[in-house]
Tab-separated table of C-alpha atoms in Angstrom:
chain	number	residue	atom	x	y	z
Z	1	MET	CA	-1.763	-27.487	0.268
Z	2	THR	CA	-2.971	-30.320	-1.750
Z	3	ASN	CA	-4.517	-33.668	-1.097
Z	4	ALA	CA	-1.137	-35.241	-1.365
Z	5	MET	CA	-0.437	-38.327	0.697
Z	6	LYS	CA	0.655	-37.569	4.275
Z	7	ILE	CA	4.358	-37.989	4.846
Z	8	PRO	CA	5.868	-39.488	7.979
Z	9	ALA	CA	8.001	-37.016	9.862
Z	10	GLN	CA	11.097	-39.177	9.703
Z	11	HIS	CA	11.024	-38.992	5.923
Z	12	ALA	CA	11.210	-35.255	5.838
Z	13	GLN	CA	14.702	-34.118	5.005
Z	14	THR	CA	15.220	-31.338	7.508
Z	15	GLU	CA	13.671	-29.860	10.583
Z	16	ASP	CA	12.496	-26.950	8.511
Z	17	ASP	CA	10.787	-29.350	6.170
Z	18	ASN	CA	9.034	-30.888	9.150
Z	19	LEU	CA	7.845	-27.533	10.421
Z	20	SER	CA	6.682	-26.498	6.994
Z	21	ALA	CA	4.874	-29.801	6.552
Z	22	LEU	CA	3.290	-29.411	9.966
Z	23	PHE	CA	2.036	-25.967	9.151
Z	24	ASP	CA	0.672	-27.193	5.872
Z	25	GLY	CA	-1.024	-30.129	7.580
Z	26	GLU	CA	0.973	-32.608	5.548
Z	27	LEU	CA	2.346	-34.771	8.366
Z	28	ASP	CA	0.787	-37.989	9.522
Z	29	ASP	CA	-0.492	-38.209	13.091
Z	30	PRO	CA	2.621	-39.652	14.740
Z	31	GLY	CA	4.788	-37.196	12.880
Z	32	ALA	CA	2.664	-34.238	13.892
Z	33	ARG	CA	2.654	-35.388	17.508
Z	34	ALA	CA	6.407	-35.729	17.537
Z	35	ILE	CA	6.945	-32.270	16.093
Z	36	LEU	CA	4.514	-30.670	18.504
Z	37	LYS	CA	6.180	-32.366	21.438
Z	38	ASP	CA	9.576	-31.120	20.348
Z	39	LEU	CA	8.165	-27.712	19.676
Z	40	SER	CA	7.108	-27.138	23.246
Z	41	ARG	CA	10.732	-27.747	24.348
Z	42	ASP	CA	12.542	-25.950	21.571
Z	43	PRO	CA	12.178	-22.157	21.405
Z	44	GLU	CA	14.194	-21.929	18.203
Z	45	ARG	CA	11.869	-24.239	16.335
Z	46	CYS	CA	8.875	-22.377	17.708
Z	47	ARG	CA	10.408	-19.203	16.340
Z	48	ARG	CA	10.693	-20.815	12.940
Z	49	LEU	CA	7.071	-21.915	13.151
Z	50	ALA	CA	6.195	-18.286	13.796
Z	51	GLU	CA	8.115	-17.354	10.667
Z	52	TYR	CA	6.158	-19.877	8.627
Z	53	ALA	CA	2.977	-18.332	9.944
Z	54	LEU	CA	4.233	-14.914	8.932
Z	55	ILE	CA	5.037	-16.168	5.458
Z	56	GLY	CA	1.483	-17.418	5.193
Z	57	ASP	CA	0.217	-14.086	6.440
Z	58	SER	CA	2.382	-12.297	3.926
Z	59	LEU	CA	0.873	-14.292	1.111
Z	60	ARG	CA	-2.503	-13.085	2.277
Z	61	GLY	CA	-1.297	-9.543	2.828
Z	62	LEU	CA	-1.637	-9.899	6.576
Z	63	ASN	CA	1.991	-9.797	7.638
Z	64	ARG	CA	2.288	-7.395	10.561
Z	65	ASP	CA	4.244	-6.841	13.717
Z	66	ALA	CA	6.866	-9.406	12.950
Z	67	PRO	CA	9.382	-8.109	15.495
Z	68	HIS	CA	7.021	-8.817	18.386
Z	69	LEU	CA	5.661	-12.115	17.296
Z	70	THR	CA	8.535	-14.292	18.390
Z	71	THR	CA	8.588	-12.620	21.771
Z	72	ARG	CA	4.930	-13.400	22.232
Z	73	VAL	CA	5.366	-16.967	21.168
Z	74	MET	CA	8.228	-17.389	23.589
Z	75	ALA	CA	6.313	-15.736	26.410
Z	76	ALA	CA	3.356	-17.986	25.759
Z	77	LEU	CA	5.567	-21.045	25.929
Z	78	GLU	CA	7.177	-19.930	29.160
Z	79	GLN	CA	3.786	-19.576	30.775
Z	80	GLU	CA	2.580	-22.881	29.510
Z	81	PRO	CA	1.781	-25.303	32.333
Z	82	THR	CA	3.019	-28.833	32.100
Z	83	VAL	CA	0.229	-30.880	30.618
Z	84	LEU	CA	-0.218	-34.156	32.427
Z	85	ALA	CA	-3.596	-35.030	31.001
Z	86	PRO	CA	-3.724	-37.668	28.304
Z	87	MET	CA	-3.336	-36.342	24.811
Z	88	ALA	CA	-6.453	-35.905	22.808
Z	89	ARG	CA	-6.603	-38.018	19.706
Z	90	PRO	CA	-4.907	-36.370	16.782
Z	91	ARG	CA	-8.135	-36.651	14.839
Z	92	ASP	CA	-9.503	-33.886	17.084
Z	93	ARG	CA	-6.763	-31.564	15.955
Z	94	ARG	CA	-6.312	-32.346	12.359
Z	95	PRO	CA	-9.547	-30.962	10.935
Z	96	ALA	CA	-8.464	-27.547	12.162
Z	97	LEU	CA	-5.181	-27.975	10.337
Z	98	TRP	CA	-6.927	-29.067	7.181
Z	99	LEU	CA	-9.310	-26.149	7.454
Z	100	ALA	CA	-6.437	-23.704	7.773
Z	101	ALA	CA	-4.679	-25.313	4.839
Z	102	ALA	CA	-7.822	-25.240	2.728
Z	103	THR	CA	-8.400	-21.576	3.547
Z	104	VAL	CA	-4.910	-20.624	2.459
Z	105	ALA	CA	-5.326	-22.682	-0.683
Z	106	ALA	CA	-8.599	-20.983	-1.500
Z	107	ILE	CA	-7.132	-17.534	-1.047
Z	108	THR	CA	-4.112	-18.422	-3.106
Z	109	TRP	CA	-6.318	-19.784	-5.826
Z	110	GLY	CA	-8.525	-16.726	-5.713
Z	111	LEU	CA	-5.572	-14.489	-6.354
Z	112	TRP	CA	-3.981	-16.769	-8.866
Z	113	SER	CA	-7.109	-17.137	-10.928
Z	114	VAL	CA	-7.238	-13.426	-11.693
Z	115	SER	CA	-3.513	-12.889	-11.926
Z	116	PRO	CA	-2.018	-12.244	-15.304
Z	117	ARG	CA	-0.043	-15.269	-16.390
Z	118	GLN	CA	3.469	-14.420	-17.372
Z	119	ASP	CA	4.575	-15.532	-20.767
Z	120	ALA	CA	7.720	-17.525	-21.062
Z	121	PRO	CA	10.295	-16.089	-20.989
Z	122	ALA	CA	9.000	-13.626	-18.450
Z	123	ALA	CA	12.182	-12.210	-17.035
Z	124	PRO	CA	11.778	-8.589	-15.997
Z	125	MET	CA	13.225	-6.167	-18.469
Z	126	ALA	CA	14.305	-2.622	-17.954
Z	127	ALA	CA	12.252	-0.041	-19.754
Z	128	ALA	CA	13.499	0.355	-23.285
Z	129	PRO	CA	13.975	3.943	-24.398
Z	130	GLY	CA	10.745	3.940	-26.366
Z	131	GLN	CA	8.889	2.295	-23.551
Z	132	ALA	CA	10.211	4.807	-21.035
Z	133	GLY	CA	8.969	7.595	-23.231
Z	134	ASN	CA	5.561	5.963	-23.333
Z	135	VAL	CA	5.338	5.658	-19.581
Z	136	LEU	CA	6.635	9.079	-18.611
Z	137	PRO	CA	3.432	11.072	-19.319
Z	138	TYR	CA	1.411	8.739	-17.092
Z	139	LEU	CA	3.904	8.908	-14.263
Z	140	GLU	CA	3.948	12.675	-14.494
Z	141	ALA	CA	0.171	12.941	-14.632
Z	142	HIS	CA	-0.244	10.657	-11.637
Z	143	GLN	CA	2.089	12.764	-9.523
Z	144	ASP	CA	-0.829	15.064	-8.685
Z	145	PHE	CA	-1.960	12.201	-6.463
Z	146	ALA	CA	1.265	10.350	-5.817
Z	147	GLN	CA	3.568	10.722	-2.877
Z	148	ALA	CA	6.610	10.140	-4.985
Z	149	VAL	CA	7.539	10.573	-8.583
Z	150	VAL	CA	9.740	7.934	-10.095
Z	151	ALA	CA	11.619	8.149	-13.336
Z	152	PRO	CA	10.714	5.600	-16.011
Z	153	SER	CA	14.232	4.235	-15.665
Z	154	GLU	CA	13.308	3.151	-12.148
Z	155	MET	CA	10.543	0.965	-13.480
Z	156	GLN	CA	10.889	-2.637	-14.528
Z	157	PHE	CA	8.470	-4.136	-17.003
Z	158	THR	CA	7.257	-7.624	-17.649
Z	159	ARG	CA	5.134	-8.844	-20.532
Z	160	VAL	CA	2.078	-10.614	-19.232
Z	161	ASN	CA	-0.703	-12.556	-20.834
Z	162	LEU	CA	-4.236	-11.972	-19.626
Z	163	ALA	CA	-5.239	-15.567	-20.179
Z	164	GLY	CA	-8.869	-16.270	-19.554
Z	165	VAL	CA	-9.841	-12.667	-19.170
Z	166	GLY	CA	-12.167	-11.083	-21.661
Z	167	GLN	CA	-10.528	-8.220	-23.432
G	1	MET	CA	1.578	-30.986	23.690
G	2	ARG	CA	-1.720	-29.939	22.269
G	3	ALA	CA	-1.660	-27.023	24.649
G	4	ALA	CA	1.675	-25.973	23.213
G	5	TRP	CA	0.240	-26.011	19.740
G	6	LEU	CA	-2.757	-23.978	20.801
G	7	LEU	CA	-0.550	-21.533	22.646
G	8	CYS	CA	1.510	-21.099	19.521
G	9	LEU	CA	-1.610	-20.497	17.455
G	10	VAL	CA	-2.919	-17.955	19.934
G	11	ALA	CA	0.415	-16.203	19.957
G	12	LEU	CA	0.594	-16.247	16.183
G	13	GLY	CA	-2.783	-14.601	15.938
G	14	ALA	CA	-1.939	-11.933	18.443
G	15	ARG	CA	-0.697	-8.487	17.547
G	16	ALA	CA	1.602	-6.082	19.273
G	17	GLY	CA	-0.587	-3.405	20.802
G	18	ASP	CA	-4.265	-3.956	20.422
G	19	PRO	CA	-5.999	-1.982	17.680
G	20	LEU	CA	-8.154	0.855	18.873
G	21	PRO	CA	-11.907	0.341	18.733
G	22	PRO	CA	-13.211	1.721	15.407
G	23	ALA	CA	-14.802	4.794	16.982
G	24	GLU	CA	-11.624	5.733	18.804
G	25	ALA	CA	-9.540	5.022	15.719
G	26	ALA	CA	-11.796	7.307	13.693
G	27	VAL	CA	-11.331	10.103	16.224
G	28	TRP	CA	-7.542	9.867	15.968
G	29	LEU	CA	-7.631	9.794	12.181
G	30	GLN	CA	-9.956	12.775	11.963
G	31	ARG	CA	-7.936	14.707	14.515
G	32	MET	CA	-4.792	14.335	12.439
G	33	ALA	CA	-6.631	15.187	9.219
G	34	ASP	CA	-8.199	18.329	10.696
G	35	ALA	CA	-4.954	19.527	12.228
G	36	ALA	CA	-3.172	19.491	8.883
G	37	ARG	CA	-5.764	21.900	7.496
G	38	HIS	CA	-6.905	23.973	10.425
G	39	VAL	CA	-3.665	24.526	12.304
G	40	GLY	CA	-1.410	27.340	11.191
G	41	TYR	CA	2.190	26.258	10.848
G	42	GLU	CA	5.379	26.853	8.992
G	43	GLY	CA	8.483	24.782	8.931
G	44	VAL	CA	10.917	22.669	6.987
G	45	PHE	CA	10.559	18.978	6.428
G	46	ALA	CA	12.688	16.356	4.779
G	47	PHE	CA	11.390	13.495	2.720
G	48	GLN	CA	12.923	10.411	1.264
G	49	HIS	CA	11.609	7.870	-1.216
G	50	GLY	CA	13.174	4.542	-0.368
G	51	ASP	CA	16.934	4.961	-0.492
G	52	ALA	CA	16.812	7.955	-2.827
G	53	PRO	CA	18.619	11.130	-1.748
G	54	LEU	CA	16.991	13.133	1.005
G	55	GLN	CA	15.105	16.251	-0.119
G	56	SER	CA	13.939	19.176	1.934
G	57	LEU	CA	10.963	21.460	1.486
G	58	MET	CA	9.625	24.474	3.258
G	59	VAL	CA	5.925	24.328	4.046
G	60	SER	CA	3.480	26.785	5.486
G	61	ASN	CA	-0.243	26.698	6.102
G	62	ARG	CA	-2.713	29.348	7.073
G	63	PRO	CA	-6.175	28.186	8.101
G	64	ALA	CA	-8.762	29.425	5.632
G	65	PRO	CA	-12.556	29.221	5.512
G	66	ALA	CA	-12.452	27.269	2.242
G	67	GLY	CA	-9.981	24.719	3.520
G	68	LYS	CA	-6.310	25.462	3.626
G	69	ASP	CA	-3.984	28.043	2.204
G	70	SER	CA	-0.678	26.285	1.929
G	71	ARG	CA	2.635	26.775	0.213
G	72	LEU	CA	5.276	24.195	-0.472
G	73	LEU	CA	8.716	25.255	-1.642
G	74	ALA	CA	11.502	22.918	-2.710
G	75	MET	CA	14.796	23.836	-1.090
G	76	ASP	CA	16.951	21.511	-3.171
G	77	GLY	CA	17.533	21.319	-6.901
G	78	GLU	CA	15.197	23.040	-9.333
G	79	GLN	CA	12.948	25.799	-8.088
G	80	ARG	CA	9.565	24.247	-7.525
G	81	GLU	CA	6.594	25.492	-5.627
G	82	VAL	CA	3.101	24.202	-4.951
G	83	ARG	CA	0.315	26.497	-3.863
G	84	CYS	CA	-3.010	25.271	-2.547
G	85	SER	CA	-5.730	27.800	-1.951
G	86	GLN	CA	-9.521	27.794	-2.158
G	87	GLY	CA	-9.571	24.252	-3.434
G	88	ILE	CA	-7.147	25.019	-6.257
G	89	SER	CA	-3.675	23.581	-6.406
G	90	LEU	CA	-0.996	25.016	-8.652
G	91	SER	CA	2.465	23.762	-9.400
G	92	MET	CA	5.094	26.282	-10.425
G	93	GLN	CA	8.447	25.304	-11.808
G	94	THR	CA	11.199	27.681	-12.781
G	95	ALA	CA	13.582	26.586	-15.472
G	96	GLY	CA	15.698	28.692	-17.791
G	97	GLY	CA	14.238	31.879	-16.411
G	98	GLN	CA	10.719	30.783	-17.306
G	99	VAL	CA	8.025	29.958	-14.782
G	100	LYS	CA	5.816	27.092	-15.838
G	101	VAL	CA	2.501	27.003	-14.017
G	102	GLU	CA	0.294	23.946	-14.045
G	103	ARG	CA	-2.924	23.202	-12.293
G	104	ARG	CA	-2.854	20.075	-10.174
G	105	LEU	CA	-5.841	17.807	-9.719
G	106	ASN	CA	-5.095	17.223	-6.067
G	107	SER	CA	-3.900	19.388	-3.194
G	108	ARG	CA	-2.548	16.949	-0.682
G	109	HIS	CA	0.999	17.097	0.549
G	110	PHE	CA	2.764	16.404	3.816
G	111	PRO	CA	1.631	16.875	6.532
G	112	ASP	CA	-1.830	16.984	4.927
G	113	LEU	CA	-1.897	13.360	3.791
G	114	LEU	CA	-5.198	12.163	5.259
G	115	PRO	CA	-8.480	12.920	3.481
G	116	ALA	CA	-10.824	15.645	4.735
G	117	ASN	CA	-13.187	12.937	5.947
G	118	ALA	CA	-10.795	10.463	7.480
G	119	THR	CA	-13.204	8.417	9.582
G	120	PRO	CA	-13.992	5.793	6.879
G	121	LEU	CA	-10.328	4.802	6.931
G	122	ALA	CA	-11.040	3.056	10.234
G	123	ASN	CA	-12.880	0.438	8.149
G	124	TRP	CA	-9.773	-0.434	6.163
G	125	TYR	CA	-6.970	0.100	8.641
G	126	ASN	CA	-6.331	-1.061	12.159
G	127	VAL	CA	-5.127	1.883	14.182
G	128	ARG	CA	-2.741	1.393	17.069
G	129	LEU	CA	-1.187	3.966	19.340
G	130	GLY	CA	2.508	3.725	19.957
G	131	GLU	CA	4.969	5.478	22.164
G	132	VAL	CA	5.360	9.185	22.668
G	133	GLY	CA	8.331	10.466	20.722
G	134	ARG	CA	9.936	13.740	19.851
G	135	VAL	CA	10.179	15.271	16.398
G	136	ALA	CA	11.467	18.752	15.602
G	137	GLY	CA	11.545	19.480	19.316
G	138	LEU	CA	7.877	18.660	19.850
G	139	ASP	CA	6.304	15.711	21.628
G	140	CYS	CA	4.208	13.487	19.406
G	141	ARG	CA	2.303	10.244	19.699
G	142	GLN	CA	3.002	7.445	17.259
G	143	VAL	CA	-0.095	6.267	15.381
G	144	GLU	CA	0.209	3.128	13.323
G	145	LEU	CA	-2.191	2.420	10.458
G	146	THR	CA	-2.075	-1.216	9.482
G	147	PRO	CA	-4.110	-2.205	6.435
G	148	ARG	CA	-6.601	-4.982	6.964
G	149	ASP	CA	-6.054	-6.355	3.473
G	150	ALA	CA	-3.470	-6.397	0.710
G	151	PHE	CA	-4.852	-3.430	-1.205
G	152	ARG	CA	-3.031	-0.590	0.542
G	153	TRP	CA	0.258	0.286	2.163
G	154	GLY	CA	0.625	0.875	5.886
G	155	TYR	CA	1.484	4.134	7.589
G	156	VAL	CA	3.225	5.164	10.757
G	157	LEU	CA	2.529	8.733	11.794
G	158	CYS	CA	3.590	10.791	14.759
G	159	ALA	CA	0.842	13.209	15.823
G	160	GLU	CA	1.817	16.323	17.751
G	161	LYS	CA	0.615	15.981	21.313
G	162	GLU	CA	-1.560	19.090	21.535
G	163	THR	CA	-2.847	19.638	18.012
G	164	GLY	CA	-2.602	16.206	16.381
G	165	LEU	CA	-0.590	17.614	13.454
G	166	PRO	CA	1.481	14.834	11.890
G	167	LEU	CA	5.107	15.739	12.471
G	168	LYS	CA	6.385	12.574	10.879
G	169	ALA	CA	4.904	10.102	8.425
G	170	MET	CA	6.188	6.898	6.988
G	171	MET	CA	4.585	4.735	4.322
G	172	ILE	CA	5.602	1.106	4.794
G	173	ASN	CA	5.155	-2.089	2.836
G	174	ASP	CA	3.775	-5.329	4.240
G	175	ALA	CA	7.204	-6.260	5.585
G	176	GLY	CA	7.416	-2.985	7.465
G	177	LYS	CA	10.052	-1.556	5.132
G	178	PRO	CA	9.793	2.201	4.647
G	179	LEU	CA	8.744	3.243	1.155
G	180	MET	CA	8.406	6.933	1.820
G	181	GLN	CA	9.305	9.027	4.825
G	182	TYR	CA	8.569	12.584	5.840
G	183	ALA	CA	9.681	14.378	8.981
G	184	PHE	CA	9.742	17.963	10.107
G	185	ALA	CA	13.209	19.235	10.916
G	186	GLU	CA	11.733	22.380	12.381
G	187	VAL	CA	8.183	23.631	12.690
G	188	LYS	CA	6.432	26.539	14.325
G	189	LEU	CA	2.846	25.890	15.295
G	190	GLY	CA	0.230	28.595	15.488
G	191	ALA	CA	1.988	30.633	12.859
G	192	LEU	CA	-0.146	32.627	10.457
G	193	PRO	CA	2.112	32.901	7.430
G	194	ARG	CA	1.092	35.399	4.788
G	195	ASN	CA	1.300	33.556	1.518
G	196	ALA	CA	1.371	35.753	-1.559
G	197	PRO	CA	-1.647	35.276	-3.837
G	198	PRO	CA	-1.166	32.467	-6.345
G	199	PRO	CA	-0.898	33.334	-10.030
G	200	ALA	CA	-4.254	34.266	-11.530
G	201	GLN	CA	-3.727	32.307	-14.747
G	202	THR	CA	-2.442	28.836	-15.342
G	203	ALA	CA	-0.406	27.707	-18.272
G	204	SER	CA	-2.095	24.365	-18.608
G	205	GLU	CA	-5.594	23.785	-19.877
G	206	ALA	CA	-8.062	22.940	-17.142
G	207	ALA	CA	-9.241	19.344	-17.142
G	208	ARG	CA	-12.805	18.688	-18.321
G	209	PRO	CA	-15.238	16.239	-16.732
G	210	VAL	CA	-15.723	12.953	-18.542
G	211	ALA	CA	-19.113	12.164	-20.056
G	212	ALA	CA	-20.398	8.597	-20.435
G	213	GLY	CA	-17.403	6.373	-20.791
G	214	ARG	CA	-16.622	3.506	-23.118
G	215	VAL	CA	-15.097	1.519	-20.291
G	216	GLY	CA	-16.645	0.459	-17.015
G	217	VAL	CA	-15.318	-1.053	-13.821
G	218	LYS	CA	-17.160	-4.122	-12.548
G	219	SER	CA	-15.859	-3.817	-9.006
G	220	LEU	CA	-13.220	-2.030	-6.980
G	221	PRO	CA	-11.111	-3.086	-4.011
G	222	PRO	CA	-12.893	-2.538	-0.670
G	223	GLY	CA	-13.132	1.103	0.319
G	224	PHE	CA	-12.096	2.483	-3.052
G	225	THR	CA	-14.297	4.893	-4.985
G	226	ARG	CA	-13.779	6.902	-8.122
G	227	ILE	CA	-12.905	10.411	-6.985
G	228	THR	CA	-11.917	11.963	-10.298
G	229	ALA	CA	-12.775	11.418	-13.961
G	230	VAL	CA	-11.545	14.090	-16.321
G	231	LYS	CA	-10.306	14.527	-19.839
G	232	ARG	CA	-6.927	16.091	-19.922
G	233	GLN	CA	-3.809	16.480	-21.934
G	234	LEU	CA	-0.845	14.674	-20.493
G	235	PRO	CA	2.576	16.271	-20.327
G	236	ASN	CA	4.610	15.525	-23.461
G	237	LYS	CA	1.812	13.542	-25.084
G	238	PRO	CA	-0.400	14.628	-27.969
G	239	GLY	CA	-4.166	14.426	-27.700
G	240	GLU	CA	-6.403	14.024	-24.705
G	241	VAL	CA	-6.845	11.026	-22.461
G	242	GLU	CA	-9.378	10.198	-19.797
G	243	HIS	CA	-7.833	10.263	-16.346
G	244	TRP	CA	-9.777	8.497	-13.630
G	245	VAL	CA	-8.601	8.240	-10.049
G	246	PHE	CA	-9.704	5.671	-7.508
G	247	SER	CA	-8.963	6.142	-3.844
G	248	ASP	CA	-9.727	4.963	-0.340
G	249	GLY	CA	-8.624	8.353	0.957
G	250	LEU	CA	-4.975	7.452	1.399
G	251	THR	CA	-4.124	5.297	-1.595
G	252	HIS	CA	-4.583	6.733	-5.068
G	253	ILE	CA	-4.663	4.747	-8.283
G	254	SER	CA	-4.899	6.394	-11.694
G	255	LEU	CA	-6.540	4.919	-14.758
G	256	PHE	CA	-5.690	6.460	-18.106
G	257	LEU	CA	-7.928	5.612	-21.050
G	258	GLU	CA	-7.228	6.428	-24.674
G	259	ASN	CA	-7.988	5.055	-28.090
G	260	ALA	CA	-5.821	2.097	-28.956
G	261	ALA	CA	-4.329	2.862	-32.352
G	262	GLN	CA	-3.001	-0.677	-32.549
G	263	PRO	CA	-3.180	-3.849	-30.462
G	264	VAL	CA	-1.881	-3.098	-26.994
G	265	GLU	CA	0.845	-5.213	-25.510
G	266	THR	CA	-0.014	-6.112	-21.930
G	267	LEU	CA	2.788	-4.930	-19.692
G	268	ARG	CA	3.226	-4.984	-15.967
G	269	GLY	CA	5.505	-2.365	-14.454
G	270	GLN	CA	6.908	-2.007	-10.984
G	271	SER	CA	9.210	0.553	-9.432
G	272	LYS	CA	12.428	-0.737	-7.900
G	273	LEU	CA	11.101	-0.595	-4.363
G	274	GLY	CA	7.738	-1.993	-5.351
G	275	MET	CA	5.921	1.122	-4.204
G	276	ILE	CA	4.498	1.993	-7.609
G	277	ASN	CA	2.753	-0.626	-9.686
G	278	MET	CA	1.210	-0.343	-13.100
G	279	LEU	CA	-0.385	-2.372	-15.842
G	280	THR	CA	-1.150	-1.485	-19.437
G	281	ARG	CA	-3.760	-3.529	-21.235
G	282	GLN	CA	-6.396	-3.319	-23.905
G	283	VAL	CA	-10.068	-2.979	-23.018
G	284	GLY	CA	-12.315	-3.052	-26.063
G	285	ALA	CA	-11.046	-0.384	-28.389
G	286	MET	CA	-9.237	1.416	-25.605
G	287	GLN	CA	-5.808	1.271	-24.094
G	288	ALA	CA	-5.974	1.282	-20.316
G	289	THR	CA	-3.002	2.208	-18.140
G	290	ILE	CA	-3.516	1.603	-14.439
G	291	LEU	CA	-0.924	3.168	-12.186
G	292	GLY	CA	-0.654	3.870	-8.502
G	293	ASP	CA	1.556	4.035	-5.428
G	294	ALA	CA	-0.337	1.010	-4.233
G	295	PRO	CA	0.392	-2.686	-3.767
G	296	TRP	CA	0.133	-4.832	-6.856
G	297	PRO	CA	-3.112	-6.563	-5.768
G	298	ALA	CA	-4.932	-3.208	-5.788
G	299	VAL	CA	-3.670	-2.238	-9.239
G	300	GLU	CA	-4.344	-5.735	-10.500
G	301	ALA	CA	-7.878	-5.812	-9.076
G	302	ILE	CA	-8.814	-2.626	-10.902
G	303	ALA	CA	-7.097	-3.663	-14.116
G	304	MET	CA	-8.786	-7.045	-14.220
G	305	ASN	CA	-12.229	-5.615	-13.547
G	306	LEU	CA	-12.303	-3.231	-16.466
G	307	GLU	CA	-14.803	-4.029	-19.190
G	308	ALA	CA	-15.718	-2.483	-22.475
G	309	ARG	CA	-19.122	-0.897	-22.532
G	310	PRO	CA	-21.524	-2.025	-25.294
G	311	GLY	CA	-20.997	-0.240	-28.570
G	312	THR	CA	-17.258	-0.395	-28.478
G	313	VAL	CA	-15.427	-2.690	-30.797
G	314	ALA	CA	-12.716	-4.902	-29.456
G	315	SER	CA	-9.704	-5.081	-31.695
G	316	GLY	CA	-7.107	-6.288	-29.264
G	317	LYS	CA	-5.200	-9.429	-28.982
């Protein structure tokens, strides 16, 4: 989701790349038209497009009802009438794509800007014995409100750096 | 071609089973919440956290003017019991012939998971009705609570057909994977169990309300409010800490505040299944530990919106 130059569809390496690029609004007009044309004839690719949408939803915490989505997409395609009218110019479509892309980018940025930045190396580490001992009282105290109590050994910890946040 | 694209978009935006209108959703939520308190019942339920071993508990409730009078008894492992009566919740654990009694700050337990006033939840969850199923020999209607944002987990409940009592409950993550499951194996509705009076004295010191704090919260995730702020002694930890709790009625996030004896290392913690998230950081002269069975964005939002109140001296890194 950047202002990167649009890539022709034929340069994309795989079909998945094409679908991903389409969803991100990164294809040029002929490329987008070609993918959309294929899409209406290829249920499998439409299913993958649905998955890309779900991934986007997941990133925004909106991922729901995944098992039914493909069915609905397929049903919608089956009911689609054959369109004989001339195609509208791609320019009519693309602003909507850019808008969607920009919205996702803004949400991603909004989350990223307040997220703790992980120091390098930032590989998760199991709770060290001392650390586990430090965490246990909090886990126990929270159990008055929690639905489950986990042992400190079930927790994984990562050092993070609160860059840009006043402490 | 364009039509195909639009059809795909429409389909992508659609959901299985339309959400109930807010007013109707609120009625269902409140019905389930009331049933858990005002219906007499006794039975045995099983619960499972992720792929952990199944555990079973006996539960009974007798409607009472001051709320509920419930008893929860662990049937596996150590002898544990929770008693909730007249707004007081006690935890009793027997080990080595000794009974350790502690006062709990909260009295919710399955099937009483929804807050007393459940209607505001309709603002934060889409509610959908599912199929009629059967749990513990009783017919129940599936009720799905889907969060409208990333700050809470989803729930799938099965409300008994006549009373609305949740016979089954499942907390799920955003991929629909179960994080916690409860289900009655057997239950008798309309029972009026006679629970023995709870112990008159508690072993633990009662928590004290917190006065003006040295830390403030600039903003909270939508729907969350501070429901508790006490000073208390934590198990196996010297000294007192401030324990705040933020909740939307279903999700609870604790904030523990204590003096930072030395610079606090900022640590993020997550349980294996991702259900519990926590962050420890320094805020002014205080160490803040934020912990909850809530998605990371909720814990993060609270952690990142803490600020030291004037008069405190920052010494952290």
